[in-house]
């Protein structure tokens, strides 16, 4: 029974971490180095994250500066950014790349909020699926006689509390992201 609870907790935590990463990659009009985390650069034949071939800094609120350690990678970084869905044109001066973030208009903000809410809802659904799987597993254990009906009810109660806790965290992350997106 404890193994089912531990597995459930682990899956819910992974789902919450995934949501946090997704939100970190959602452009809000404010520069954040985490926006580049998913972008891979062709570095001598292998796909490498940008932060492993260059220094990524945020000198001001609306700019990211990428300074490669090896100048020959500059064009590969530029191509990778252009291929990504960031929607930001890189400015290459031969030594480093600058990404300037234009202020978001109202329509784009609303689209981003809608996208964030969609992502949060997908995460809530994932939590409910984990809960359902754990409940099914507990019922199998009870049918096979490994746990009593009282233990089943106790475990179901713990799983429901766990689910409620994680969904509250999802709602909190979603609200924070929405507030961040709507800031001017």
PDB file of C-alpha atoms in Angstrom:
ATOM      1  CA  UNK A   1       0.000   0.000   0.000  1.00  0.00           C
ATOM      2  CA  UNK A   2       2.795   2.436   0.880  1.00  0.00           C
ATOM      3  CA  UNK A   3       4.446   1.712  -2.462  1.00  0.00           C
ATOM      4  CA  UNK A   4       1.261   2.793  -4.274  1.00  0.00           C
ATOM      5  CA  UNK A   5       1.191   6.045  -2.262  1.00  0.00           C
ATOM      6  CA  UNK A   6       4.886   6.707  -2.935  1.00  0.00           C
ATOM      7  CA  UNK A   7       4.490   6.036  -6.658  1.00  0.00           C
ATOM      8  CA  UNK A   8       1.468   8.330  -6.791  1.00  0.00           C
ATOM      9  CA  UNK A   9       3.372  11.118  -4.988  1.00  0.00           C
ATOM     10  CA  UNK A  10       6.361  10.710  -7.304  1.00  0.00           C
ATOM     11  CA  UNK A  11       4.250  10.918 -10.476  1.00  0.00           C
ATOM     12  CA  UNK A  12       2.370  13.972  -9.206  1.00  0.00           C
ATOM     13  CA  UNK A  13       5.620  15.719  -8.315  1.00  0.00           C
ATOM     14  CA  UNK A  14       7.043  15.010 -11.794  1.00  0.00           C
ATOM     15  CA  UNK A  15       3.886  16.412 -13.371  1.00  0.00           C
ATOM     16  CA  UNK A  16       4.154  19.592 -11.280  1.00  0.00           C
ATOM     17  CA  UNK A  17       7.846  19.977 -12.200  1.00  0.00           C
ATOM     18  CA  UNK A  18       6.947  19.549 -15.857  1.00  0.00           C
ATOM     19  CA  UNK A  19       4.358  22.310 -15.563  1.00  0.00           C
ATOM     20  CA  UNK A  20       6.934  24.602 -13.948  1.00  0.00           C
ATOM     21  CA  UNK A  21       9.340  23.975 -16.839  1.00  0.00           C
ATOM     22  CA  UNK A  22       6.594  24.597 -19.391  1.00  0.00           C
ATOM     23  CA  UNK A  23       5.707  27.877 -17.690  1.00  0.00           C
ATOM     24  CA  UNK A  24       9.364  28.904 -17.558  1.00  0.00           C
ATOM     25  CA  UNK A  25       9.543  28.512 -21.333  1.00  0.00           C
ATOM     26  CA  UNK A  26       6.404  30.594 -21.929  1.00  0.00           C
ATOM     27  CA  UNK A  27       7.409  34.024 -23.174  1.00  0.00           C
ATOM     28  CA  UNK A  28       5.960  36.835 -21.083  1.00  0.00           C
ATOM     29  CA  UNK A  29       7.544  39.938 -22.572  1.00  0.00           C
ATOM     30  CA  UNK A  30      10.225  39.826 -19.921  1.00  0.00           C
ATOM     31  CA  UNK A  31      13.605  38.282 -20.698  1.00  0.00           C
ATOM     32  CA  UNK A  32      14.453  35.021 -18.963  1.00  0.00           C
ATOM     33  CA  UNK A  33      17.381  32.730 -19.723  1.00  0.00           C
ATOM     34  CA  UNK A  34      15.088  29.718 -19.184  1.00  0.00           C
ATOM     35  CA  UNK A  35      13.348  30.556 -22.487  1.00  0.00           C
ATOM     36  CA  UNK A  36      16.388  29.089 -24.245  1.00  0.00           C
ATOM     37  CA  UNK A  37      16.445  25.816 -22.249  1.00  0.00           C
ATOM     38  CA  UNK A  38      14.674  23.769 -24.934  1.00  0.00           C
ATOM     39  CA  UNK A  39      16.736  25.127 -27.841  1.00  0.00           C
ATOM     40  CA  UNK A  40      19.516  22.812 -29.027  1.00  0.00           C
ATOM     41  CA  UNK A  41      22.518  23.870 -31.101  1.00  0.00           C
ATOM     42  CA  UNK A  42      24.359  21.659 -33.585  1.00  0.00           C
ATOM     43  CA  UNK A  43      27.786  21.666 -31.908  1.00  0.00           C
ATOM     44  CA  UNK A  44      30.285  19.514 -33.814  1.00  0.00           C
ATOM     45  CA  UNK A  45      27.609  17.013 -34.795  1.00  0.00           C
ATOM     46  CA  UNK A  46      25.732  16.724 -31.498  1.00  0.00           C
ATOM     47  CA  UNK A  47      22.626  18.556 -30.324  1.00  0.00           C
ATOM     48  CA  UNK A  48      23.744  20.618 -27.313  1.00  0.00           C
ATOM     49  CA  UNK A  49      21.781  23.058 -25.116  1.00  0.00           C
ATOM     50  CA  UNK A  50      22.737  26.697 -25.673  1.00  0.00           C
ATOM     51  CA  UNK A  51      23.830  27.158 -22.058  1.00  0.00           C
ATOM     52  CA  UNK A  52      26.494  24.467 -22.593  1.00  0.00           C
ATOM     53  CA  UNK A  53      28.172  26.273 -25.506  1.00  0.00           C
ATOM     54  CA  UNK A  54      27.737  29.888 -24.421  1.00  0.00           C
ATOM     55  CA  UNK A  55      27.216  32.263 -21.540  1.00  0.00           C
ATOM     56  CA  UNK A  56      23.580  33.332 -21.376  1.00  0.00           C
ATOM     57  CA  UNK A  57      22.863  36.533 -19.465  1.00  0.00           C
ATOM     58  CA  UNK A  58      19.956  38.921 -18.940  1.00  0.00           C
ATOM     59  CA  UNK A  59      21.530  42.400 -18.645  1.00  0.00           C
ATOM     60  CA  UNK A  60      18.153  44.160 -18.693  1.00  0.00           C
ATOM     61  CA  UNK A  61      14.471  43.248 -18.432  1.00  0.00           C
ATOM     62  CA  UNK A  62      13.866  43.016 -22.181  1.00  0.00           C
ATOM     63  CA  UNK A  63      17.145  41.551 -23.486  1.00  0.00           C
ATOM     64  CA  UNK A  64      19.040  38.263 -23.445  1.00  0.00           C
ATOM     65  CA  UNK A  65      22.717  38.213 -24.431  1.00  0.00           C
ATOM     66  CA  UNK A  66      24.320  34.985 -25.653  1.00  0.00           C
ATOM     67  CA  UNK A  67      28.113  34.965 -25.791  1.00  0.00           C
ATOM     68  CA  UNK A  68      29.548  31.698 -27.167  1.00  0.00           C
ATOM     69  CA  UNK A  69      32.827  30.402 -25.821  1.00  0.00           C
ATOM     70  CA  UNK A  70      33.779  29.318 -29.334  1.00  0.00           C
ATOM     71  CA  UNK A  71      33.045  32.002 -31.958  1.00  0.00           C
ATOM     72  CA  UNK A  72      32.546  29.331 -34.661  1.00  0.00           C
ATOM     73  CA  UNK A  73      29.271  28.303 -32.948  1.00  0.00           C
ATOM     74  CA  UNK A  74      27.748  31.774 -33.344  1.00  0.00           C
ATOM     75  CA  UNK A  75      25.969  31.011 -36.624  1.00  0.00           C
ATOM     76  CA  UNK A  76      24.726  27.638 -35.344  1.00  0.00           C
ATOM     77  CA  UNK A  77      23.204  29.367 -32.295  1.00  0.00           C
ATOM     78  CA  UNK A  78      21.602  31.967 -34.539  1.00  0.00           C
ATOM     79  CA  UNK A  79      20.105  29.239 -36.780  1.00  0.00           C
ATOM     80  CA  UNK A  80      18.795  27.304 -33.764  1.00  0.00           C
ATOM     81  CA  UNK A  81      17.058  30.414 -32.406  1.00  0.00           C
ATOM     82  CA  UNK A  82      15.526  31.166 -35.801  1.00  0.00           C
ATOM     83  CA  UNK A  83      14.234  27.561 -36.075  1.00  0.00           C
ATOM     84  CA  UNK A  84      12.736  27.676 -32.559  1.00  0.00           C
ATOM     85  CA  UNK A  85       9.246  28.980 -31.906  1.00  0.00           C
ATOM     86  CA  UNK A  86      10.470  31.943 -29.834  1.00  0.00           C
ATOM     87  CA  UNK A  87       9.488  34.449 -32.476  1.00  0.00           C
ATOM     88  CA  UNK A  88      12.468  36.665 -31.679  1.00  0.00           C
ATOM     89  CA  UNK A  89      14.964  37.683 -34.355  1.00  0.00           C
ATOM     90  CA  UNK A  90      18.557  37.297 -33.109  1.00  0.00           C
ATOM     91  CA  UNK A  91      20.937  40.245 -33.564  1.00  0.00           C
ATOM     92  CA  UNK A  92      24.401  38.870 -34.344  1.00  0.00           C
ATOM     93  CA  UNK A  93      27.286  41.342 -34.126  1.00  0.00           C
ATOM     94  CA  UNK A  94      30.044  38.790 -34.782  1.00  0.00           C
ATOM     95  CA  UNK A  95      30.925  38.347 -31.099  1.00  0.00           C
ATOM     96  CA  UNK A  96      27.603  37.767 -29.400  1.00  0.00           C
ATOM     97  CA  UNK A  97      23.873  37.469 -30.053  1.00  0.00           C
ATOM     98  CA  UNK A  98      21.264  39.771 -28.567  1.00  0.00           C
ATOM     99  CA  UNK A  99      17.583  38.878 -28.282  1.00  0.00           C
ATOM    100  CA  UNK A 100      15.396  41.937 -27.769  1.00  0.00           C
ATOM    101  CA  UNK A 101      11.914  41.420 -26.358  1.00  0.00           C
ATOM    102  CA  UNK A 102       9.317  43.821 -27.725  1.00  0.00           C
ATOM    103  CA  UNK A 103       6.485  44.727 -25.354  1.00  0.00           C
ATOM    104  CA  UNK A 104       3.520  42.400 -25.800  1.00  0.00           C
ATOM    105  CA  UNK A 105       0.276  43.796 -27.139  1.00  0.00           C
ATOM    106  CA  UNK A 106      -3.041  43.064 -25.413  1.00  0.00           C
ATOM    107  CA  UNK A 107      -4.116  40.406 -27.935  1.00  0.00           C
ATOM    108  CA  UNK A 108      -0.843  38.488 -27.607  1.00  0.00           C
ATOM    109  CA  UNK A 109      -1.079  38.636 -23.792  1.00  0.00           C
ATOM    110  CA  UNK A 110      -4.553  37.115 -23.921  1.00  0.00           C
ATOM    111  CA  UNK A 111      -3.285  34.341 -26.209  1.00  0.00           C
ATOM    112  CA  UNK A 112      -0.433  33.604 -23.790  1.00  0.00           C
ATOM    113  CA  UNK A 113      -2.826  33.518 -20.817  1.00  0.00           C
ATOM    114  CA  UNK A 114      -5.069  31.114 -22.724  1.00  0.00           C
ATOM    115  CA  UNK A 115      -2.067  28.926 -23.518  1.00  0.00           C
ATOM    116  CA  UNK A 116      -0.965  28.971 -19.863  1.00  0.00           C
ATOM    117  CA  UNK A 117      -4.465  28.007 -18.704  1.00  0.00           C
ATOM    118  CA  UNK A 118      -4.501  25.161 -21.247  1.00  0.00           C
ATOM    119  CA  UNK A 119      -1.166  23.880 -19.992  1.00  0.00           C
ATOM    120  CA  UNK A 120      -2.374  24.071 -16.381  1.00  0.00           C
ATOM    121  CA  UNK A 121      -5.549  22.166 -17.248  1.00  0.00           C
ATOM    122  CA  UNK A 122      -3.515  19.437 -18.943  1.00  0.00           C
ATOM    123  CA  UNK A 123      -1.481  19.169 -15.750  1.00  0.00           C
ATOM    124  CA  UNK A 124      -4.670  18.912 -13.637  1.00  0.00           C
ATOM    125  CA  UNK A 125      -5.927  16.132 -15.903  1.00  0.00           C
ATOM    126  CA  UNK A 126      -2.587  14.336 -15.500  1.00  0.00           C
ATOM    127  CA  UNK A 127      -2.958  14.592 -11.699  1.00  0.00           C
ATOM    128  CA  UNK A 128      -6.455  13.121 -11.845  1.00  0.00           C
ATOM    129  CA  UNK A 129      -5.208  10.286 -14.047  1.00  0.00           C
ATOM    130  CA  UNK A 130      -2.452   9.494 -11.533  1.00  0.00           C
ATOM    131  CA  UNK A 131      -5.065   9.517  -8.761  1.00  0.00           C
ATOM    132  CA  UNK A 132      -7.330   7.147 -10.733  1.00  0.00           C
ATOM    133  CA  UNK A 133      -4.442   4.745 -11.426  1.00  0.00           C
ATOM    134  CA  UNK A 134      -3.485   4.703  -7.736  1.00  0.00           C
ATOM    135  CA  UNK A 135      -7.101   4.120  -6.658  1.00  0.00           C
ATOM    136  CA  UNK A 136      -7.416   1.236  -9.141  1.00  0.00           C
ATOM    137  CA  UNK A 137      -4.190  -0.289  -7.832  1.00  0.00           C
ATOM    138  CA  UNK A 138      -5.447  -0.035  -4.237  1.00  0.00           C
ATOM    139  CA  UNK A 139      -8.739  -1.707  -5.176  1.00  0.00           C
ATOM    140  CA  UNK A 140      -6.788  -4.573  -6.750  1.00  0.00           C
ATOM    141  CA  UNK A 141      -4.801  -4.948  -3.525  1.00  0.00           C
ATOM    142  CA  UNK A 142      -8.032  -5.012  -1.500  1.00  0.00           C
ATOM    143  CA  UNK A 143      -9.637  -7.607  -3.806  1.00  0.00           C
ATOM    144  CA  UNK A 144      -6.601  -9.856  -3.533  1.00  0.00           C
ATOM    145  CA  UNK A 145      -6.754  -9.599   0.265  1.00  0.00           C
ATOM    146  CA  UNK A 146      -3.450  -7.732   0.688  1.00  0.00           C
ATOM    147  CA  UNK A 147      -5.147  -4.789   2.430  1.00  0.00           C
ATOM    148  CA  UNK A 148      -8.382  -4.461   4.411  1.00  0.00           C
ATOM    149  CA  UNK A 149     -11.323  -2.261   3.511  1.00  0.00           C
ATOM    150  CA  UNK A 150     -10.361   0.197   6.274  1.00  0.00           C
ATOM    151  CA  UNK A 151      -6.814   0.434   4.889  1.00  0.00           C
ATOM    152  CA  UNK A 152      -8.303   0.982   1.424  1.00  0.00           C
ATOM    153  CA  UNK A 153     -10.479   3.877   2.668  1.00  0.00           C
ATOM    154  CA  UNK A 154      -7.526   5.378   4.567  1.00  0.00           C
ATOM    155  CA  UNK A 155      -5.241   5.165   1.508  1.00  0.00           C
ATOM    156  CA  UNK A 156      -7.941   6.603  -0.791  1.00  0.00           C
ATOM    157  CA  UNK A 157      -8.320   9.518   1.620  1.00  0.00           C
ATOM    158  CA  UNK A 158      -4.539  10.142   1.590  1.00  0.00           C
ATOM    159  CA  UNK A 159      -4.443  10.032  -2.214  1.00  0.00           C
ATOM    160  CA  UNK A 160      -7.344  12.483  -2.454  1.00  0.00           C
ATOM    161  CA  UNK A 161      -5.617  14.905  -0.053  1.00  0.00           C
ATOM    162  CA  UNK A 162      -2.403  14.571  -2.070  1.00  0.00           C
ATOM    163  CA  UNK A 163      -4.299  15.255  -5.306  1.00  0.00           C
ATOM    164  CA  UNK A 164      -6.033  18.303  -3.807  1.00  0.00           C
ATOM    165  CA  UNK A 165      -2.681  19.642  -2.598  1.00  0.00           C
ATOM    166  CA  UNK A 166      -1.026  19.299  -6.015  1.00  0.00           C
ATOM    167  CA  UNK A 167      -4.010  20.804  -7.841  1.00  0.00           C
ATOM    168  CA  UNK A 168      -3.865  23.778  -5.455  1.00  0.00           C
ATOM    169  CA  UNK A 169      -0.171  24.174  -6.370  1.00  0.00           C
ATOM    170  CA  UNK A 170      -1.044  24.003 -10.083  1.00  0.00           C
ATOM    171  CA  UNK A 171      -3.696  26.696  -9.610  1.00  0.00           C
ATOM    172  CA  UNK A 172      -1.195  28.855  -7.753  1.00  0.00           C
ATOM    173  CA  UNK A 173       1.446  28.492 -10.507  1.00  0.00           C
ATOM    174  CA  UNK A 174      -1.182  29.248 -13.144  1.00  0.00           C
ATOM    175  CA  UNK A 175      -2.377  32.375 -11.329  1.00  0.00           C
ATOM    176  CA  UNK A 176       1.212  33.617 -10.917  1.00  0.00           C
ATOM    177  CA  UNK A 177       1.957  33.052 -14.609  1.00  0.00           C
ATOM    178  CA  UNK A 178      -1.242  34.819 -15.669  1.00  0.00           C
ATOM    179  CA  UNK A 179      -0.367  37.804 -13.452  1.00  0.00           C
ATOM    180  CA  UNK A 180       3.180  37.875 -14.884  1.00  0.00           C
ATOM    181  CA  UNK A 181       1.883  37.773 -18.464  1.00  0.00           C
ATOM    182  CA  UNK A 182      -0.650  40.557 -17.930  1.00  0.00           C
ATOM    183  CA  UNK A 183       1.937  42.919 -16.351  1.00  0.00           C
ATOM    184  CA  UNK A 184       2.867  45.803 -18.584  1.00  0.00           C
TER     185      UNK A 184
END
